[in-house]
Amino acid sequence: MKKTINFILGVAALLVAVACGSDRSEILKVYNWSDYIGEDVISDFEAWYKEQTGESIQVVYQTFDINETMLSKIEKGHEDYDVVCPSDYIIERMLNNGLLLPLDLKALPDSINYIEQNASPYIQKMFREINPEIDANDYSVAYMWGTTGIIYNPKYVTDEEAATWNVMRNPKFKDKLLVKDAARDVYGPVLIYLKQQELKDSLVTLQELMSDSSDESLAAVESFLREAKDNVLGWEADFGKDQMTKELGVVSINWSGDAVWAIEEAAELGVELRYVVPEEGSTVWFDGWVIPKYAHNVKAATYFIDFMCRKDIAIRNMDGTGYVSANGAYEVLESQIDEEYDPINLSYFFGEGADSICVNPTLYPDLAVIERCALEHDWGEDTDKLIEMWARVKGDNASSFTYVIIIAAAAIIAFAIYRAAASRKKKASRKAGRK
Ligand code: SPD
């Protein structure tokens, strides 16, 4: 429902902008994940852009919940979004397929070039690893990052049970498991779980597993997921955190930022939730701003990305979403320090002085967690095999809510047909009466 409303609001904003005679150079079309921006950041950007350039801009803001939905709109639909926010492996795919425009940082005055001022060497290095032939830093700027792990309710799930991906097929959690409807983000961790012995014996590396699209691995993951399916309460794109706070689900395969949000929200309702990155390992991910090749307003897009890198804006976006900013400025970390937490090692991100920082470990992963995580990679053509496997696994598992929607839609269509037929009949009989 939220998605439909978002879509309608986006289209309405666009129609209003066009009706008011705004030309395309005064419109910036942003396509971002839902629940992924701080309050009033968009309107503050519009005002800031006017101050900096003397030009008006109106942001038309639309959201998505699944990387592949966004990708398909650009790859197949050639939609003219000016800025979008894909994840790492999708950035890689867009780079490989020539779908991105290079960033022109020279278009920004030096004094307000926050992209360069606040860049994180750690994230820049990860970007460089995306594609050894094309430096992704020339095409994208990281926004948020985190891990994939397990949110669980300790009233029903022990720490030991949650410390392994095998919790997904633990029969104790029948109808209590929420799985993110994000095939790659589930496939990676399950494969890591299945290959844990080979990893321990150094027969394979985590990084190699992230590119493993072999039929054998796909079949092994499929069979694991089929066993887990009995536990699945829902394959969710955005309702998982709510269902956890309401204690409808007790285990949720999710991203760290959703975990921060859910843990805080649940605490207000007196429900305790925890987050763990299982011992076997997992994926570390980041989402980054890019300008697709079908963009119309490259100048405003560049300013928008830059604005998102301003320290105060990064902090507002973090506070508003639960996710951790990719901003490398120490002030951003400082804003999150809280002596209530045990110190963790963030030297990999903020340099040597940051090896003992009291910060929420769900937000910023400790070095020990990062060491057992790897970045996903684009599979190219093999992606279709994964999508097919995912559809097969979810297949007949449509939720009762889905059936209600289908029945309601069928009833509305039947009613509309009946009304049209009745009105035709009335007209015909009126016509006959006139004769
Ligand atoms: N509600 C915003 C969610 C954004 C999370 N992105 C994570 C992508 C991992 N591939």
Coordinates of C-alpha atoms and ligand atoms in Angstrom, one line a residue:
M1 CA 0.0 0.0 0.0
K2 CA 2.8 2.4 1.0
K3 CA 4.5 1.6 -2.3
T4 CA 1.3 2.4 -4.3
I5 CA 0.9 5.7 -2.4
N6 CA 4.5 6.6 -3.0
F7 CA 4.2 5.9 -6.7
I8 CA 0.9 7.9 -6.9
L9 CA 2.5 10.8 -5.0
G10 CA 5.6 10.7 -7.3
V11 CA 3.4 10.7 -10.5
A12 CA 1.2 13.4 -9.0
A13 CA 4.2 15.6 -8.2
L14 CA 5.4 15.2 -11.8
L15 CA 2.0 16.0 -13.3
V16 CA 1.7 19.1 -11.0
A17 CA 5.2 20.2 -12.0
V18 CA 4.4 19.8 -15.7
A19 CA 1.0 21.5 -15.4
C20 CA 2.7 24.5 -13.6
G21 CA 4.9 24.8 -16.7
S22 CA 8.2 23.8 -15.0
D23 CA 10.6 22.8 -17.7
R24 CA 12.6 19.6 -17.3
S25 CA 15.7 21.6 -16.2
E26 CA 13.8 22.7 -13.1
I27 CA 12.8 19.1 -12.2
L28 CA 15.1 16.5 -10.6
K29 CA 13.8 13.0 -10.6
V30 CA 15.2 11.0 -7.7
Y31 CA 14.5 7.2 -7.3
N32 CA 15.6 5.9 -3.9
W33 CA 14.8 3.0 -1.6
S34 CA 11.8 3.6 0.6
D35 CA 12.4 4.8 4.2
Y36 CA 15.9 5.9 3.2
I37 CA 16.1 9.7 3.7
G38 CA 15.8 12.1 6.7
E39 CA 12.8 14.3 7.2
D40 CA 12.7 17.5 5.2
V41 CA 16.0 16.7 3.5
I42 CA 14.4 17.0 0.0
S43 CA 12.9 20.4 0.7
D44 CA 16.2 21.6 2.3
F45 CA 18.0 20.5 -0.9
E46 CA 15.6 22.5 -3.1
A47 CA 16.3 25.7 -1.0
W48 CA 20.1 25.0 -0.9
Y49 CA 20.2 24.5 -4.7
K50 CA 18.5 27.8 -5.2
E51 CA 21.0 29.5 -2.9
Q52 CA 24.0 28.0 -4.6
T53 CA 23.0 28.3 -8.2
G54 CA 20.3 30.9 -8.3
E55 CA 18.1 28.4 -10.1
S56 CA 14.9 26.7 -9.0
I57 CA 14.6 23.0 -8.7
Q58 CA 11.6 20.8 -7.8
V59 CA 12.4 17.2 -6.7
V60 CA 10.1 14.5 -7.9
Y61 CA 10.9 11.7 -5.5
Q62 CA 9.9 8.1 -6.0
T63 CA 10.8 5.0 -4.1
F64 CA 11.5 1.2 -4.6
D65 CA 12.0 -1.7 -2.3
I66 CA 13.9 -4.1 -4.5
N67 CA 17.1 -3.4 -6.5
E68 CA 15.8 -5.4 -9.5
T69 CA 12.6 -3.3 -9.8
M70 CA 14.7 -0.1 -10.0
L71 CA 17.1 -1.7 -12.5
S72 CA 14.4 -2.9 -14.8
K73 CA 12.8 0.5 -15.0
I74 CA 16.1 1.9 -16.3
E75 CA 17.5 -1.1 -18.2
K76 CA 14.2 -2.0 -19.9
G77 CA 12.1 1.1 -19.5
H78 CA 14.8 3.7 -20.1
E79 CA 13.1 5.9 -17.5
D80 CA 14.6 9.3 -17.2
Y81 CA 15.5 9.3 -13.5
D82 CA 18.3 11.8 -12.8
V83 CA 19.6 10.1 -9.6
V84 CA 19.1 6.5 -8.4
C85 CA 20.5 4.6 -5.5
P86 CA 21.4 1.0 -6.4
S87 CA 23.4 -1.5 -4.3
D88 CA 27.0 -2.6 -5.1
Y89 CA 26.3 -5.5 -7.5
I90 CA 23.7 -3.5 -9.4
I91 CA 26.1 -0.6 -9.7
E92 CA 28.6 -3.2 -11.2
R93 CA 25.9 -4.4 -13.6
M94 CA 25.0 -0.8 -14.7
L95 CA 28.7 0.0 -15.2
N96 CA 29.3 -3.2 -17.2
N97 CA 26.2 -2.4 -19.4
G98 CA 27.2 1.3 -20.0
L99 CA 24.1 2.5 -18.1
L100 CA 25.9 5.2 -16.0
L101 CA 27.2 8.7 -16.7
P102 CA 30.6 9.6 -15.2
L103 CA 30.4 12.1 -12.3
D104 CA 31.6 15.6 -13.2
L105 CA 32.9 16.8 -9.8
K106 CA 34.5 19.9 -11.5
A107 CA 31.0 21.2 -11.9
L108 CA 30.9 21.8 -8.1
P109 CA 32.7 24.8 -6.6
D110 CA 35.6 23.5 -4.4
S111 CA 34.2 25.1 -1.2
I112 CA 31.1 23.0 -1.4
N113 CA 32.6 19.8 -2.9
Y114 CA 31.4 17.6 0.0
I115 CA 31.8 14.4 -2.1
E116 CA 35.6 14.8 -2.0
Q117 CA 35.8 16.5 1.4
N118 CA 34.0 13.7 3.2
A119 CA 35.0 10.6 1.2
S120 CA 35.8 7.5 3.1
P121 CA 39.0 5.7 2.0
Y122 CA 37.5 2.4 3.1
I123 CA 34.4 2.8 0.9
Q124 CA 36.5 4.1 -2.0
K125 CA 38.6 1.0 -1.8
M126 CA 35.5 -1.2 -1.9
F127 CA 34.2 0.7 -4.9
R128 CA 37.5 0.1 -6.7
E129 CA 37.1 -3.6 -6.1
I130 CA 33.7 -3.6 -7.9
N131 CA 35.3 -3.7 -11.3
P132 CA 39.1 -3.8 -11.8
E133 CA 38.7 -2.2 -15.3
I134 CA 36.4 0.7 -14.5
D135 CA 36.8 2.7 -11.3
A136 CA 33.3 2.8 -9.8
N137 CA 34.4 5.9 -7.8
D138 CA 34.2 7.9 -11.1
Y139 CA 30.5 6.9 -11.5
S140 CA 29.0 6.6 -8.0
V141 CA 29.1 8.0 -4.5
A142 CA 28.3 5.7 -1.6
Y143 CA 25.3 6.6 0.5
M144 CA 24.7 4.0 3.2
W145 CA 26.2 0.7 4.0
G146 CA 25.8 -2.2 6.3
T147 CA 25.6 -6.0 6.7
T148 CA 23.0 -8.7 6.2
G149 CA 22.1 -10.6 9.3
I150 CA 19.4 -11.9 11.6
I151 CA 17.0 -9.8 13.7
Y152 CA 15.5 -12.1 16.4
N153 CA 13.4 -11.9 19.5
P154 CA 15.3 -13.4 22.5
K155 CA 12.0 -14.3 24.2
Y156 CA 11.6 -17.1 21.6
V157 CA 15.0 -17.5 20.0
T158 CA 18.2 -18.1 21.9
D159 CA 21.5 -16.3 21.0
E160 CA 22.9 -19.7 20.0
E161 CA 20.0 -20.5 17.7
A162 CA 20.3 -17.1 16.0
A163 CA 24.1 -17.3 15.6
T164 CA 23.7 -19.6 12.6
W165 CA 21.9 -19.2 9.2
N166 CA 20.5 -22.7 10.0
V167 CA 18.0 -20.9 12.2
M168 CA 16.0 -20.4 8.9
R169 CA 15.1 -24.1 8.8
N170 CA 14.9 -24.7 12.6
P171 CA 11.4 -26.4 12.9
K172 CA 10.9 -24.5 16.2
F173 CA 10.2 -21.3 14.1
K174 CA 7.4 -22.6 11.9
D175 CA 5.4 -19.6 10.4
K176 CA 7.7 -17.2 12.4
L177 CA 10.4 -16.5 9.8
L178 CA 10.5 -13.3 7.7
V179 CA 12.7 -13.4 4.7
K180 CA 13.8 -10.3 2.8
D181 CA 12.5 -10.6 -0.8
A182 CA 16.0 -9.9 -2.1
A183 CA 17.3 -13.0 -3.8
R184 CA 21.0 -12.1 -3.9
D185 CA 21.0 -11.0 -0.2
V186 CA 19.6 -14.3 0.9
Y187 CA 21.5 -16.5 -1.6
G188 CA 24.9 -15.2 -0.5
P189 CA 24.6 -16.0 3.2
V190 CA 22.9 -19.4 2.6
L191 CA 25.7 -20.4 0.3
I192 CA 28.3 -19.2 2.9
Y193 CA 26.5 -21.4 5.4
L194 CA 26.5 -24.4 3.1
K195 CA 30.1 -24.0 2.2
Q196 CA 31.4 -23.3 5.7
Q197 CA 33.6 -26.4 5.8
E198 CA 35.2 -25.5 2.5
L199 CA 35.8 -22.0 3.8
K200 CA 37.4 -23.3 7.0
D201 CA 39.6 -25.6 4.9
S202 CA 40.5 -22.7 2.7
L203 CA 39.3 -24.5 -0.4
V204 CA 37.3 -21.5 -1.4
T205 CA 37.2 -17.8 -0.3
L206 CA 34.2 -15.7 0.7
Q207 CA 34.8 -13.5 -2.3
E208 CA 34.7 -16.5 -4.6
L209 CA 31.4 -17.5 -3.2
M210 CA 30.0 -14.1 -4.0
S211 CA 30.5 -14.8 -7.7
D212 CA 29.4 -18.4 -7.5
S213 CA 26.4 -18.8 -9.8
S214 CA 27.1 -22.5 -10.6
D215 CA 24.2 -24.8 -11.1
E216 CA 25.4 -27.0 -8.2
S217 CA 25.4 -24.1 -5.8
L218 CA 22.1 -22.8 -7.0
A219 CA 20.6 -26.2 -6.5
A220 CA 22.1 -26.5 -3.0
V221 CA 20.7 -23.1 -2.0
E222 CA 17.3 -24.0 -3.5
S223 CA 17.0 -27.1 -1.5
F224 CA 18.0 -25.3 1.7
L225 CA 15.3 -22.6 1.0
R226 CA 12.7 -25.3 0.3
E227 CA 13.4 -26.7 3.8
A228 CA 13.1 -23.3 5.3
K229 CA 9.9 -22.5 3.5
D230 CA 7.7 -24.1 6.1
N231 CA 8.9 -21.5 8.5
V232 CA 8.2 -18.6 6.2
L233 CA 5.6 -16.1 7.5
G234 CA 6.4 -13.8 4.6
W235 CA 8.8 -12.8 1.9
E236 CA 8.9 -9.1 2.6
A237 CA 10.3 -6.0 1.0
D238 CA 9.4 -3.5 3.7
F239 CA 7.0 -4.9 6.3
G240 CA 9.5 -7.2 8.1
K241 CA 10.5 -4.7 10.7
D242 CA 6.9 -4.0 11.7
Q243 CA 6.0 -7.6 12.0
M244 CA 9.0 -8.1 14.3
T245 CA 8.1 -5.2 16.5
K246 CA 4.5 -6.7 16.8
E247 CA 6.0 -10.1 17.6
L248 CA 4.2 -11.7 14.6
G249 CA 7.6 -12.9 13.4
V250 CA 10.5 -13.9 15.7
V251 CA 13.3 -14.3 13.2
S252 CA 13.9 -11.9 10.3
I253 CA 16.6 -12.1 7.6
N254 CA 17.3 -8.4 7.2
W255 CA 19.7 -5.6 6.8
S256 CA 21.5 -3.9 9.7
G257 CA 19.8 -0.6 9.2
D258 CA 16.3 -2.1 9.4
A259 CA 17.5 -3.9 12.5
V260 CA 18.5 -0.6 14.2
W261 CA 15.1 0.8 13.3
A262 CA 13.2 -2.3 14.5
I263 CA 15.2 -2.6 17.7
E264 CA 14.5 1.0 18.7
E265 CA 10.8 0.9 17.6
A266 CA 10.3 -2.4 19.5
A267 CA 11.9 -1.1 22.6
E268 CA 9.3 1.6 22.8
L269 CA 6.6 -1.1 22.8
G270 CA 8.4 -3.1 25.5
V271 CA 9.6 -5.7 23.0
E272 CA 13.3 -6.7 23.0
L273 CA 14.9 -7.5 19.6
R274 CA 18.6 -8.2 18.8
Y275 CA 20.7 -8.4 15.6
V276 CA 23.5 -10.8 14.8
V277 CA 25.7 -11.5 11.8
P278 CA 26.0 -15.3 12.0
E279 CA 29.3 -16.9 12.7
E280 CA 29.5 -18.6 9.3
G281 CA 29.8 -15.1 7.7
S282 CA 27.6 -12.9 5.5
T283 CA 27.5 -10.0 3.0
V284 CA 28.6 -6.5 3.6
W285 CA 26.8 -4.1 1.2
F286 CA 26.6 -0.5 0.3
D287 CA 24.1 1.6 -1.8
G288 CA 25.4 4.4 -3.9
W289 CA 24.1 7.4 -5.8
V290 CA 24.5 7.2 -9.6
I291 CA 23.4 9.2 -12.6
P292 CA 21.8 6.9 -15.2
K293 CA 22.5 7.5 -18.8
Y294 CA 18.9 8.5 -19.5
A295 CA 19.1 11.4 -17.0
H296 CA 18.0 14.8 -18.1
N297 CA 19.2 17.0 -15.3
V298 CA 22.8 16.1 -14.7
K299 CA 23.7 19.4 -13.0
A300 CA 21.0 19.2 -10.3
A301 CA 21.8 15.4 -9.9
T302 CA 25.4 16.2 -9.2
Y303 CA 24.4 18.9 -6.6
F304 CA 21.9 16.5 -5.1
I305 CA 24.6 13.8 -4.6
D306 CA 26.9 16.4 -3.2
F307 CA 24.3 17.7 -0.7
M308 CA 23.8 14.1 0.6
C309 CA 27.5 14.1 1.4
R310 CA 27.3 17.2 3.7
K311 CA 28.1 16.1 7.2
D312 CA 24.9 17.5 8.9
I313 CA 22.7 15.9 6.1
A314 CA 24.5 12.6 6.5
I315 CA 23.7 12.6 10.2
R316 CA 20.1 13.5 9.6
N317 CA 19.7 10.7 7.1
M318 CA 21.3 8.3 9.6
D319 CA 19.1 9.4 12.4
G320 CA 16.0 9.3 10.3
T321 CA 16.5 5.8 8.8
G322 CA 18.6 3.7 11.2
Y323 CA 21.2 3.1 8.4
V324 CA 24.9 4.0 8.6
S325 CA 26.2 6.7 6.4
A326 CA 29.2 6.0 4.1
N327 CA 30.4 9.5 5.0
G328 CA 34.0 9.3 6.1
A329 CA 34.0 12.5 8.3
Y330 CA 34.9 11.7 11.9
E331 CA 32.1 14.1 13.1
V332 CA 29.5 11.7 11.6
L333 CA 30.9 8.9 13.8
E334 CA 31.2 11.2 16.7
S335 CA 27.5 12.0 16.5
Q336 CA 26.7 8.3 17.2
I337 CA 29.1 7.8 20.1
D338 CA 27.3 6.6 23.2
E339 CA 29.2 5.4 26.3
E340 CA 26.5 2.9 27.0
Y341 CA 27.8 0.6 24.3
D342 CA 31.0 -1.6 24.7
P343 CA 33.9 -0.3 22.6
I344 CA 34.3 -1.8 19.1
N345 CA 37.1 -1.6 16.5
L346 CA 36.3 0.7 13.6
S347 CA 39.9 1.3 12.6
Y348 CA 39.2 -0.3 9.2
F349 CA 36.8 2.6 8.5
F350 CA 38.0 5.6 10.5
G351 CA 41.8 4.9 10.8
E352 CA 44.0 3.7 13.6
G353 CA 42.7 6.0 16.3
A354 CA 39.3 4.4 16.0
D355 CA 40.1 1.0 17.4
S356 CA 38.0 1.3 20.5
I357 CA 34.8 3.3 19.9
C358 CA 31.6 3.1 22.0
V359 CA 28.9 3.0 19.3
N360 CA 25.9 0.8 18.5
P361 CA 27.5 -2.4 17.0
T362 CA 24.4 -3.0 14.9
L363 CA 24.9 0.3 13.2
Y364 CA 28.7 0.1 12.7
P365 CA 30.0 -3.5 12.3
D366 CA 33.1 -4.3 14.4
L367 CA 36.2 -5.3 12.6
A368 CA 35.6 -9.0 13.6
V369 CA 32.3 -8.9 11.8
I370 CA 33.6 -7.2 8.7
E371 CA 36.3 -9.9 8.5
R372 CA 33.7 -12.6 7.9
C373 CA 31.7 -10.6 5.3
A374 CA 32.2 -10.1 1.6
L375 CA 30.7 -7.9 -1.2
E376 CA 28.3 -9.3 -3.7
H377 CA 29.1 -9.3 -7.4
D378 CA 27.1 -9.1 -10.6
W379 CA 26.4 -12.4 -12.2
G380 CA 25.6 -11.0 -15.7
E381 CA 23.4 -13.4 -17.7
D382 CA 23.4 -15.9 -14.8
T383 CA 21.2 -13.6 -12.8
D384 CA 18.2 -15.0 -14.6
K385 CA 18.9 -18.5 -13.1
L386 CA 18.7 -17.0 -9.7
I387 CA 15.5 -15.1 -10.4
E388 CA 13.9 -18.3 -11.7
M389 CA 15.1 -20.3 -8.7
W390 CA 13.7 -17.6 -6.3
A391 CA 10.4 -17.7 -8.1
R392 CA 10.3 -21.5 -7.9
V393 CA 11.0 -21.4 -4.1
K394 CA 8.5 -18.7 -3.3
G395 CA 6.0 -20.0 -5.9
D396 CA 2.9 -21.3 -4.2
N397 CA 3.7 -19.4 -1.1
A398 CA 1.5 -16.4 -1.8
S399 CA 0.3 -14.9 1.5
S400 CA -3.4 -14.8 2.4
F401 CA -3.1 -11.0 2.0
T402 CA -2.2 -11.6 -1.7
Y403 CA -5.3 -13.8 -2.2
V404 CA -7.5 -11.1 -0.5
I405 CA -6.1 -8.5 -3.0
I406 CA -6.6 -10.8 -6.0
I407 CA -10.2 -11.6 -4.9
A408 CA -10.9 -7.9 -4.2
A409 CA -9.5 -6.9 -7.6
A410 CA -11.6 -9.6 -9.3
A411 CA -14.7 -8.4 -7.4
I412 CA -14.1 -4.7 -8.5
I413 CA -13.6 -5.7 -12.1
A414 CA -16.8 -7.9 -12.1
F415 CA -18.7 -5.0 -10.5
A416 CA -17.4 -2.6 -13.1
I417 CA -18.4 -5.0 -16.0
Y418 CA -21.9 -5.5 -14.4
R419 CA -22.4 -1.7 -14.1
A420 CA -21.3 -1.1 -17.7
A421 CA -23.6 -3.8 -18.9
A422 CA -26.5 -2.4 -16.8
S423 CA -25.9 1.1 -18.1
R424 CA -25.8 -0.1 -21.7
K425 CA -29.1 -2.0 -21.2
K426 CA -30.7 1.2 -19.7
K427 CA -29.5 3.3 -22.6
A428 CA -30.8 0.7 -25.1
S429 CA -34.2 0.6 -23.4
R430 CA -34.4 4.4 -23.2
K431 CA -33.6 4.6 -26.9
A432 CA -36.3 1.9 -27.7
G433 CA -38.8 3.9 -25.6
R434 CA -38.0 7.2 -27.6
K435 CA -38.8 5.3 -30.9
Ligands
SPD1 N1 14.7 0.8 3.5 C1 15.9 1.0 2.8 C2 16.6 -0.3 2.6 C3 17.9 -0.1 1.8 C4 18.8 -1.3 2.0 N2 19.7 -1.6 1.0 C5 20.3 -2.8 1.3 C6 20.7 -3.5 0.0 C7 21.5 -4.7 0.2 N3 21.8 -5.3 -1.0

